[in-house]
Coordinates of C-alpha atoms in Angstrom, one line a residue:
X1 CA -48.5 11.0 84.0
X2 CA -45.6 9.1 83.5
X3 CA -47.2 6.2 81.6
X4 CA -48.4 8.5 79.2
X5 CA -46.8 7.5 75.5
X6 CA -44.0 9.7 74.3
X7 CA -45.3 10.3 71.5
X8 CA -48.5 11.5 72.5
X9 CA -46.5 14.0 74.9
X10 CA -44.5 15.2 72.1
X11 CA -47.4 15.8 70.0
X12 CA -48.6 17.8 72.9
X13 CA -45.5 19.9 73.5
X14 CA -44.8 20.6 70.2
X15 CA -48.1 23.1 70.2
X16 CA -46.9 24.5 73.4
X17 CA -44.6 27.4 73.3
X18 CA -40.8 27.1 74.0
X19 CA -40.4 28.2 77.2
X20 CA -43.6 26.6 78.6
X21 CA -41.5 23.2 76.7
X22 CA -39.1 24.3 79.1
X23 CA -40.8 24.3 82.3
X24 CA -42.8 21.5 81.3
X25 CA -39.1 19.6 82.0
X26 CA -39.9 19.5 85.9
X27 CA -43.1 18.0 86.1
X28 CA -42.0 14.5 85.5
X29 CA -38.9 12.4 84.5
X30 CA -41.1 11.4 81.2
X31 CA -41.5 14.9 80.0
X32 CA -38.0 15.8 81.0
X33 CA -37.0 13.5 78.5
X34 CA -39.5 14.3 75.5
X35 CA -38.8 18.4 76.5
X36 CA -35.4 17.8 75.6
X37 CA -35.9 15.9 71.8
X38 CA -33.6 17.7 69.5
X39 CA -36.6 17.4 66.5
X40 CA -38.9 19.6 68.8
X41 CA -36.1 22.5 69.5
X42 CA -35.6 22.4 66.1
X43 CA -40.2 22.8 65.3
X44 CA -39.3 25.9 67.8
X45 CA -36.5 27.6 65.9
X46 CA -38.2 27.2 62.7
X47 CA -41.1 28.8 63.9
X48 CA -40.5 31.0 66.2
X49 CA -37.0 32.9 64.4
X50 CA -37.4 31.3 61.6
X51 CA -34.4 28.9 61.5
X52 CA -32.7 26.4 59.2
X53 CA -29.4 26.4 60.6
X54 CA -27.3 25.6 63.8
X55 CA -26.0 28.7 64.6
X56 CA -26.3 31.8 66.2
X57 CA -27.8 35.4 65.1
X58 CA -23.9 35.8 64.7
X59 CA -23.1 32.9 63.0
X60 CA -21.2 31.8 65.7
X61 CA -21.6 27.6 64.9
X62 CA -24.2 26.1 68.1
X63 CA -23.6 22.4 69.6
X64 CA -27.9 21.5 69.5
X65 CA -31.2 23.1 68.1
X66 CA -31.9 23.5 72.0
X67 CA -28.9 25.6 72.3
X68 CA -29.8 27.3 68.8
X69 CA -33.2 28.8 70.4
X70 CA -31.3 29.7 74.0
X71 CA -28.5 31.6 71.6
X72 CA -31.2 33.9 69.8
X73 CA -33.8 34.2 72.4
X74 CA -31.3 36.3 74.6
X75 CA -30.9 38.7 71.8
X76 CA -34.8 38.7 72.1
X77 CA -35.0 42.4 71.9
X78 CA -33.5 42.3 68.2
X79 CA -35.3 39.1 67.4
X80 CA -38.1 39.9 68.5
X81 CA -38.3 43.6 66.8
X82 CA -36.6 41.9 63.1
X83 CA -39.1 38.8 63.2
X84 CA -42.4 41.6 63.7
X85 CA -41.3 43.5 61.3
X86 CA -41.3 40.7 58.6
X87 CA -44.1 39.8 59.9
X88 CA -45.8 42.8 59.3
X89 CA -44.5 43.2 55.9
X90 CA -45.0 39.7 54.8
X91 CA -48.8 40.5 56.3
X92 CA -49.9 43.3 54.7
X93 CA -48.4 41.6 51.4
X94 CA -50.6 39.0 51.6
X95 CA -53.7 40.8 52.0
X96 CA -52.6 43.8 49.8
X97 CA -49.8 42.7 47.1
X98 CA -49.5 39.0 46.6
X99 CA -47.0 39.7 44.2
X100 CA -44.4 41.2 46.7
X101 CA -45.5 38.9 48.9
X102 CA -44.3 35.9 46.7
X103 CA -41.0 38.0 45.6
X104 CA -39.7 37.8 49.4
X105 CA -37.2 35.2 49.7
X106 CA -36.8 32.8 52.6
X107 CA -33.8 33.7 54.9
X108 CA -30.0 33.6 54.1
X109 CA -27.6 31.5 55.3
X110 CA -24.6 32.5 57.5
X111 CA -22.3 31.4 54.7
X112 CA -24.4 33.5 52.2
X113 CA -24.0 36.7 54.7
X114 CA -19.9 35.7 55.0
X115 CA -19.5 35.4 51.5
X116 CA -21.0 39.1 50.7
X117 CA -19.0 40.5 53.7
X118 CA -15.7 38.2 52.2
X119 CA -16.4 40.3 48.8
X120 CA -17.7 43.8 49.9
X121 CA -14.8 43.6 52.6
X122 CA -17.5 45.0 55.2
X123 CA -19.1 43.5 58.4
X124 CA -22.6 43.5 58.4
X125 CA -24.4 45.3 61.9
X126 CA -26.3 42.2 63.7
X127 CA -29.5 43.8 63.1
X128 CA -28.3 43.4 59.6
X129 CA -27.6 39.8 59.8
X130 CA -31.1 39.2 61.4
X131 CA -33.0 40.6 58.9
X132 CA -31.3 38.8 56.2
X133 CA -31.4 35.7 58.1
X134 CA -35.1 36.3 58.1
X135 CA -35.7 37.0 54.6
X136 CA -33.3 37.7 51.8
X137 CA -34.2 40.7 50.0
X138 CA -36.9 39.6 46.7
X139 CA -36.5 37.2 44.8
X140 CA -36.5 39.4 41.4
X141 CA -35.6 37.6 37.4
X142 CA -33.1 40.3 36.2
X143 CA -32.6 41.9 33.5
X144 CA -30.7 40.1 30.5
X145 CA -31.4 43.1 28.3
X146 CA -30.5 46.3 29.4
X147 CA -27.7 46.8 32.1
X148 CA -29.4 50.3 33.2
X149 CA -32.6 47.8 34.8
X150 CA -32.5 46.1 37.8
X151 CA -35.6 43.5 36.9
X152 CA -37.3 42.7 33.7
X153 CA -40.3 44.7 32.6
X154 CA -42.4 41.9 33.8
X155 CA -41.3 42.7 37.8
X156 CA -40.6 46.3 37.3
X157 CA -44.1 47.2 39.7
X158 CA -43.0 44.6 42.6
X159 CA -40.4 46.7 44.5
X160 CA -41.2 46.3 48.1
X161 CA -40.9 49.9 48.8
X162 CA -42.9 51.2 45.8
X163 CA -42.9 54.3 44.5
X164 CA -44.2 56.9 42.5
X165 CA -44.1 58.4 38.5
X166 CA -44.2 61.8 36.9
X167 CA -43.2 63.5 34.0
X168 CA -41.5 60.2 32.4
X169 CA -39.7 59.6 35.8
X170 CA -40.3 56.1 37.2
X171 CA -39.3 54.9 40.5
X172 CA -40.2 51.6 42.1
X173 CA -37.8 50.6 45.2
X174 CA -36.8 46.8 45.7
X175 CA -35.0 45.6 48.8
X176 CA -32.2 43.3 47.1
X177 CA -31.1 40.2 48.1
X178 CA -27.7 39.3 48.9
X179 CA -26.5 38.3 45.5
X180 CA -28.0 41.5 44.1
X181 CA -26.5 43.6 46.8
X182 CA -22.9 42.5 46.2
X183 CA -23.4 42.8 41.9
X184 CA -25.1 46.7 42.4
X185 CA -22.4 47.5 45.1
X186 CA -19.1 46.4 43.2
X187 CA -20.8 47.7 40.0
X188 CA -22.2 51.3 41.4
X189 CA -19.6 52.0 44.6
X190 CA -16.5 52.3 43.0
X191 CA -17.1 55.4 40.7
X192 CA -18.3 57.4 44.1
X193 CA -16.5 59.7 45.4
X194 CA -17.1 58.3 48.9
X195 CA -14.9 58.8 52.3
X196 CA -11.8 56.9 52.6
X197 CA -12.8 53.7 54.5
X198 CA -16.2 54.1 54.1
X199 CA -18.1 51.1 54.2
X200 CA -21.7 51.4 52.4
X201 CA -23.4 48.8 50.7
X202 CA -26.4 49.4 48.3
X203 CA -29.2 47.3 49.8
X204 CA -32.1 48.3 47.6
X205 CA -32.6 50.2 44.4
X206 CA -35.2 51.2 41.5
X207 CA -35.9 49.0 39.0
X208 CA -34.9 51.9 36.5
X209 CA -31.5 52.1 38.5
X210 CA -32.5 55.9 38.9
X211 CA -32.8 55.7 43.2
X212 CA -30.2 53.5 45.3
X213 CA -30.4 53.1 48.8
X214 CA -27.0 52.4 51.0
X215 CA -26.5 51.0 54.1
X216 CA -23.5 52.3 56.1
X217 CA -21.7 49.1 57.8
X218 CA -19.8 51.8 60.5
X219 CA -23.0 53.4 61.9
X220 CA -25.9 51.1 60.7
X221 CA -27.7 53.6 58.8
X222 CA -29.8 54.5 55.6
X223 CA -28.9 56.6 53.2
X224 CA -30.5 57.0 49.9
X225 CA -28.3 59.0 47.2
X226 CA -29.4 62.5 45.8
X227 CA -28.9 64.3 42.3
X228 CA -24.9 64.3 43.1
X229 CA -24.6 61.0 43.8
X230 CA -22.6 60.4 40.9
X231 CA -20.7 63.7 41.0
X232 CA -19.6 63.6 44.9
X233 CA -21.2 60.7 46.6
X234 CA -23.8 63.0 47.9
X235 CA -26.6 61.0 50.3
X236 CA -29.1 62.0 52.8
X237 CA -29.8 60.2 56.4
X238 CA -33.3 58.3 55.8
X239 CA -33.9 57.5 59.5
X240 CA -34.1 60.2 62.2
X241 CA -31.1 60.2 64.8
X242 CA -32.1 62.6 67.5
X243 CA -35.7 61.7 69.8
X244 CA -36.1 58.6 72.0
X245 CA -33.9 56.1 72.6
X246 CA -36.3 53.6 74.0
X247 CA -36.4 50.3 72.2
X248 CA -33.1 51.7 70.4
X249 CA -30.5 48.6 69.5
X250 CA -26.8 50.1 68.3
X251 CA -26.3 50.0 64.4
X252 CA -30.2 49.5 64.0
X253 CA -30.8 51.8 61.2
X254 CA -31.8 49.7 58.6
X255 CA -33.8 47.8 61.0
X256 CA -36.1 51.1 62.3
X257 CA -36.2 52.0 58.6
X258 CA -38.4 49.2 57.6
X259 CA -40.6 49.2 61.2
X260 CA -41.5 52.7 59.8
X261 CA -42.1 51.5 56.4
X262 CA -44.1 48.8 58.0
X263 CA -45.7 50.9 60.1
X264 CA -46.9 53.3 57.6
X265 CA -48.4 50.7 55.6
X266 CA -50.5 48.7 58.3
X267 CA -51.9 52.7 59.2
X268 CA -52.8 53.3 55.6
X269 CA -50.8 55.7 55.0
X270 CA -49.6 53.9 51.5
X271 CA -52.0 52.1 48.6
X272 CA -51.8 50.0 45.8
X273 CA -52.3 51.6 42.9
X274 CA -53.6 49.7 40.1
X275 CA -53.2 51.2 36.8
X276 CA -53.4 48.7 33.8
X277 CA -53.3 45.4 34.4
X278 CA -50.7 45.9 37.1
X279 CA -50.6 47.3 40.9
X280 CA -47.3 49.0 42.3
X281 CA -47.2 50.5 45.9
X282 CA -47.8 54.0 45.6
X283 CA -45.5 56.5 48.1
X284 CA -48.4 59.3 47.8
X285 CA -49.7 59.8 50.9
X286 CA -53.2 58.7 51.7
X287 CA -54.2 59.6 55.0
X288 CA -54.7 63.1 56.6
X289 CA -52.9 65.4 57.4
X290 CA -50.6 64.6 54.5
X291 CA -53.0 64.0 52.3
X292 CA -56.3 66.5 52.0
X293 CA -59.3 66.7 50.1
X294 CA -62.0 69.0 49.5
X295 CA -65.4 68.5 47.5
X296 CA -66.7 72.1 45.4
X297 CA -70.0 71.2 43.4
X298 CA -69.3 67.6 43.9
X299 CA -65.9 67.3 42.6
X300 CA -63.8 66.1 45.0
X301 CA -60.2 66.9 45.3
X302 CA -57.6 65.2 46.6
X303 CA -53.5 65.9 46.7
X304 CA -50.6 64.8 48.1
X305 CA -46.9 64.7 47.4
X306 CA -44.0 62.6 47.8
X307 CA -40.3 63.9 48.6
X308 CA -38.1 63.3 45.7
X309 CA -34.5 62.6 47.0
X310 CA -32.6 61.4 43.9
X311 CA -33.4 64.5 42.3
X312 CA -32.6 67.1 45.1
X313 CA -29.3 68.3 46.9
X314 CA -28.0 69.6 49.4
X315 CA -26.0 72.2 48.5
X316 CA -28.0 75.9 48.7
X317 CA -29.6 76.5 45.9
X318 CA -33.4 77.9 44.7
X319 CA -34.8 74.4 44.3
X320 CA -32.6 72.3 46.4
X321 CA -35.7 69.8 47.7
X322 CA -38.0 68.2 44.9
X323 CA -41.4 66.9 45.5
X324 CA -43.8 65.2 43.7
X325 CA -47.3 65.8 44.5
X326 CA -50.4 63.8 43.3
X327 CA -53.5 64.9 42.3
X328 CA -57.1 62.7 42.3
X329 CA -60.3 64.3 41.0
X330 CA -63.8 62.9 40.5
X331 CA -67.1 63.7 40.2
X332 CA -69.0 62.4 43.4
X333 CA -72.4 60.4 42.6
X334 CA -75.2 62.5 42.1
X335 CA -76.8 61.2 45.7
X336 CA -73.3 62.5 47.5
X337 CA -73.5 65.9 45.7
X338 CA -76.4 67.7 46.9
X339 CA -78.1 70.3 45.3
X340 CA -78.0 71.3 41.7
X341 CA -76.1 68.1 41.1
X342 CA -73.4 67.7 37.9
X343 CA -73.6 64.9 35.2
X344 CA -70.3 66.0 34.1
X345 CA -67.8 68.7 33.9
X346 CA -64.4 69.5 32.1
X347 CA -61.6 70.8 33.4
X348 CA -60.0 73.8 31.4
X349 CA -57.5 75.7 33.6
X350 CA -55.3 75.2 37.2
X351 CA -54.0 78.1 39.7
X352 CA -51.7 76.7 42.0
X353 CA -50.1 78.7 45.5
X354 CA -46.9 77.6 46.3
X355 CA -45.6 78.2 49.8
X356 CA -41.9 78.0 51.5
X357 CA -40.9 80.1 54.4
X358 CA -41.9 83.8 53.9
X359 CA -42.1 83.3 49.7
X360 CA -45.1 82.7 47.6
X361 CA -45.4 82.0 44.2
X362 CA -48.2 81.2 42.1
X363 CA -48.3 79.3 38.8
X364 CA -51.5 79.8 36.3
X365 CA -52.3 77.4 32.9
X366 CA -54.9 75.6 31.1
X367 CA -55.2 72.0 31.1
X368 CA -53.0 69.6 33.2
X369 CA -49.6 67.7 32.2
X370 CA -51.6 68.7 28.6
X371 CA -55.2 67.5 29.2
X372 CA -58.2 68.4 29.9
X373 CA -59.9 65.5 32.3
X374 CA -63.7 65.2 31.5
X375 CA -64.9 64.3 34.4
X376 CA -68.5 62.2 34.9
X377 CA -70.7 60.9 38.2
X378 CA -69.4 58.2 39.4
X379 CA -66.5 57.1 37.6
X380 CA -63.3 56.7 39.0
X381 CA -60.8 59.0 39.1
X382 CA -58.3 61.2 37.3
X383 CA -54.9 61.0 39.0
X384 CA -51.9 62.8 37.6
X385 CA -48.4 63.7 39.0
X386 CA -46.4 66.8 38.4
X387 CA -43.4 67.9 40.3
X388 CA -42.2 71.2 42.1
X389 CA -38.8 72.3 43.8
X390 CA -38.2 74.5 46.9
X391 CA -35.3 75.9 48.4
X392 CA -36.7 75.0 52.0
X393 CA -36.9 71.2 53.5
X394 CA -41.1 72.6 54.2
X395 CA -43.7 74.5 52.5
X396 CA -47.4 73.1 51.5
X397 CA -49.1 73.7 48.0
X398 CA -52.7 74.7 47.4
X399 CA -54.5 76.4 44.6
X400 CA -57.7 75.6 42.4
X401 CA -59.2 74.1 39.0
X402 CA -61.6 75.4 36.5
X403 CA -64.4 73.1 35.6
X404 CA -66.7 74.0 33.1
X405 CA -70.2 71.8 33.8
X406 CA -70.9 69.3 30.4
X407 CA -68.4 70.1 28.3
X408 CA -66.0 72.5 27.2
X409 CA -67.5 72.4 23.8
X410 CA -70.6 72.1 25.0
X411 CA -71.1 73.8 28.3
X412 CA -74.3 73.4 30.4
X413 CA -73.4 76.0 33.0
X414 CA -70.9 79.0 34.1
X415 CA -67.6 77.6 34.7
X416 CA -66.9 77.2 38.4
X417 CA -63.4 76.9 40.5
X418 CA -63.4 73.4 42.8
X419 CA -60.9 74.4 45.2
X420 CA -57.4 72.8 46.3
X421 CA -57.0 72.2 50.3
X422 CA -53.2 73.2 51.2
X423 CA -51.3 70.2 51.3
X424 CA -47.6 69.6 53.0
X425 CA -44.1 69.2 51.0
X426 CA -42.2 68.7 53.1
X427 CA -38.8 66.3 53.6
X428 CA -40.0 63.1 56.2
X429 CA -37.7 62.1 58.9
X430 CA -38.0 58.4 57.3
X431 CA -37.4 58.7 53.7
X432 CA -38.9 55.7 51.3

């Protein structure tokens, strides 16, 4: 054992883990040596945190890359929650979105996270400071156009967070780096009429600058801003703060917001849409029960919807909470259809139910946002997004079409009604 070349040991430790490095120390005054080689704490930190820096998840300066790992492996709750987290982001990127997963920066330095603090005159929670130190925001070309977009036209689909489009509004969420953090919040912050002493920071926004996102430096939270933003600093909470407090870390807020985003994603809850020659990260719901479908003479059905934050408020009012809802239609193959099967169909009217607390009301019209969606076996399908407001934070949506088999100029057949399954609007304890 102790003949054994150094630097075949250190090959061998440096697959190991770091604590088994560790306890490898006391099996020999050879390995005790190698276990303690600065250029293998330092493999560790890089992989395991990632680090580039000798310092702790505080910045606080450290004497050795040994030291280093020992300083952010007792905050190994926080570590450990931040570095999964990127991890799953970064991993369902990769498989899903290559193009958000090459916009996420490495991590920022403790200089970079003192220098916004030094300007924004804030203090940054520590679950703050460990995510950035993970990965600083995207890495986003701005605009040099137009000062009302974030990125150019080229990155506008890329926002980590996605988002979703209707009736010429567009919203596509990006987590911002530091640099862009410190521009939006000296440029947006000071013509709010926020709380004296307040300390929020916009940490991601739309590419159409029409959504921002704060982070609270006092409590650690999410807010996102609504419709009177601009006229009273209005916000909403987009992380719940009553339930368990298991796993809980103080001022973690920013950091559960993105385990739920990440959790949503790796459950399917979100897609990428590919519309174009482009994909963006759609918010519409995929998965049951939030999403529902039903199939009526082979057309299948299926809706969604999105809460809309920037465009509701909290004050009382008739349509307080907006939601967007989606809608996919397709004629199924003529194998999946059954009896009596349709080659095509055309859709000429729409009857939808809308439902909060003890009031219905129901909305009747030909065609949808305009058209009328021929549909045909097998192709894919027809999605369009429309909006609706309600005075309560619930209520669900269902309703029906009018097909006409063929055409409508040339009909094959009696029309027929492919019904809507109810679907929930409803406001989500993590808002996105």
């Amino acid at each position: 054992m102790e003949e054994l070349p150094g630097s075949v040991l250190e090959l061998v430790l440096a697959k190991i883990s770091a604590g088994d490095c560790a306890r490898s120390a006391c099996v020999a005054r050879l390995w005790r040596h190698s276990a303690y080689q600065e250029v293998l704490w330092e493999s560790y930190c890089r992989r395991d945190f990632p680090l580039a820096f000798l310092d702790d998840p505080l910045g606080k300066p450290c004497s050795s890359w040994k030291d280093t790992y020992h300083a952010w492996n007792k905050t190994s709750a926080l570590v450990s929650r931040a570095t999964c987290c990127w991890e799953m982001l970064r991993g369902w990127m990769q498989e899903n979105f290559c193009e958000v997963a090459e916009s996420l920066a490495p991590g920022a330095s403790q200089q970079e996270l003192a220098e916004a603090e030094r300007i924004l005159h804030c203090n940054f929670p520590p679950a703050v400071h460990l995510l950035y130190r993970l990965c600083n925001g995207q890495e986003i070309p701005e605009s040099d156009a137009d000062e009302d977009e974030l990125t150019s036209d080229l990155q506008n689909n890329v926002g980590l967070f996605g988002g979703y489009s209707f009736s010429h509004h567009f919203v596509n969420v990006h987590l911002l780096s530091l640099h862009q953090v410190v521009k939006l919040t000296q440029r947006i912050v000071p013509h709010l009429q926020l709380p004296p002493g307040s300390h929020r920071v916009i940490v991601a926004a739309s590419s159409h600058l029409n959504k921002f996102f704060f982070l609270d430096c006092d409590d650690g939270n999410i807010y996102v801003g609504t419709r009177n933003l601009l006229i009273d600093g209005e916000m909403m909470l987009c992380v719940p703060t009553e339930g368990s407090e298991v796993g809980r870390e103080p001022q973690d807020g920013m950091l559960r917001w993105l385990e739920g985003y990440a959790q949503a994603l790796h459950t399917g809850m979100f897609h990428v849409r590919t519309e174009g020659s482009s994909g963006s990260i759609s918010l519409y719901p995929e998965t049951s029960p939030l999403c529902t479908a039903t199939v009526t003479r082979g057309v299948q059905v299926r809706c969604s919807a999105v809460f809309v934050p920037e465009l509701s408020r909290l004050e009382e009012l008739e349509d307080r909470f907006w939601f967007s809802y989606s809608v996919r239609m397709r004629l199924l193959p003529s194998h999946e259809q059954g009896a009596n099967s349709l080659t095509s169909c055309q859709l000429s009217a729409r009857h939808w139910v809308i439902r909060a607390h003890d009031t219905v009301n129901e909305v009747r019209g030909e065609a949808v946002i305009g058209l009328f969606p021929l549909l045909r076996e097998g192709d894919e399908e027809f999605v369009y997004e429309s909006c609706t407001g309600l005075s309560a934070k619930s209520g669900s949506l269902d309703g029906d079409f009018t097909f006409t088999p063929g055409r409508l100029t040339q009909p094959e057949g009696p029309a027929f009604t492919a019904l809507v399954a109810r679907f929930p609007l409803e406001v989500p304890q993590y808002i996105y």
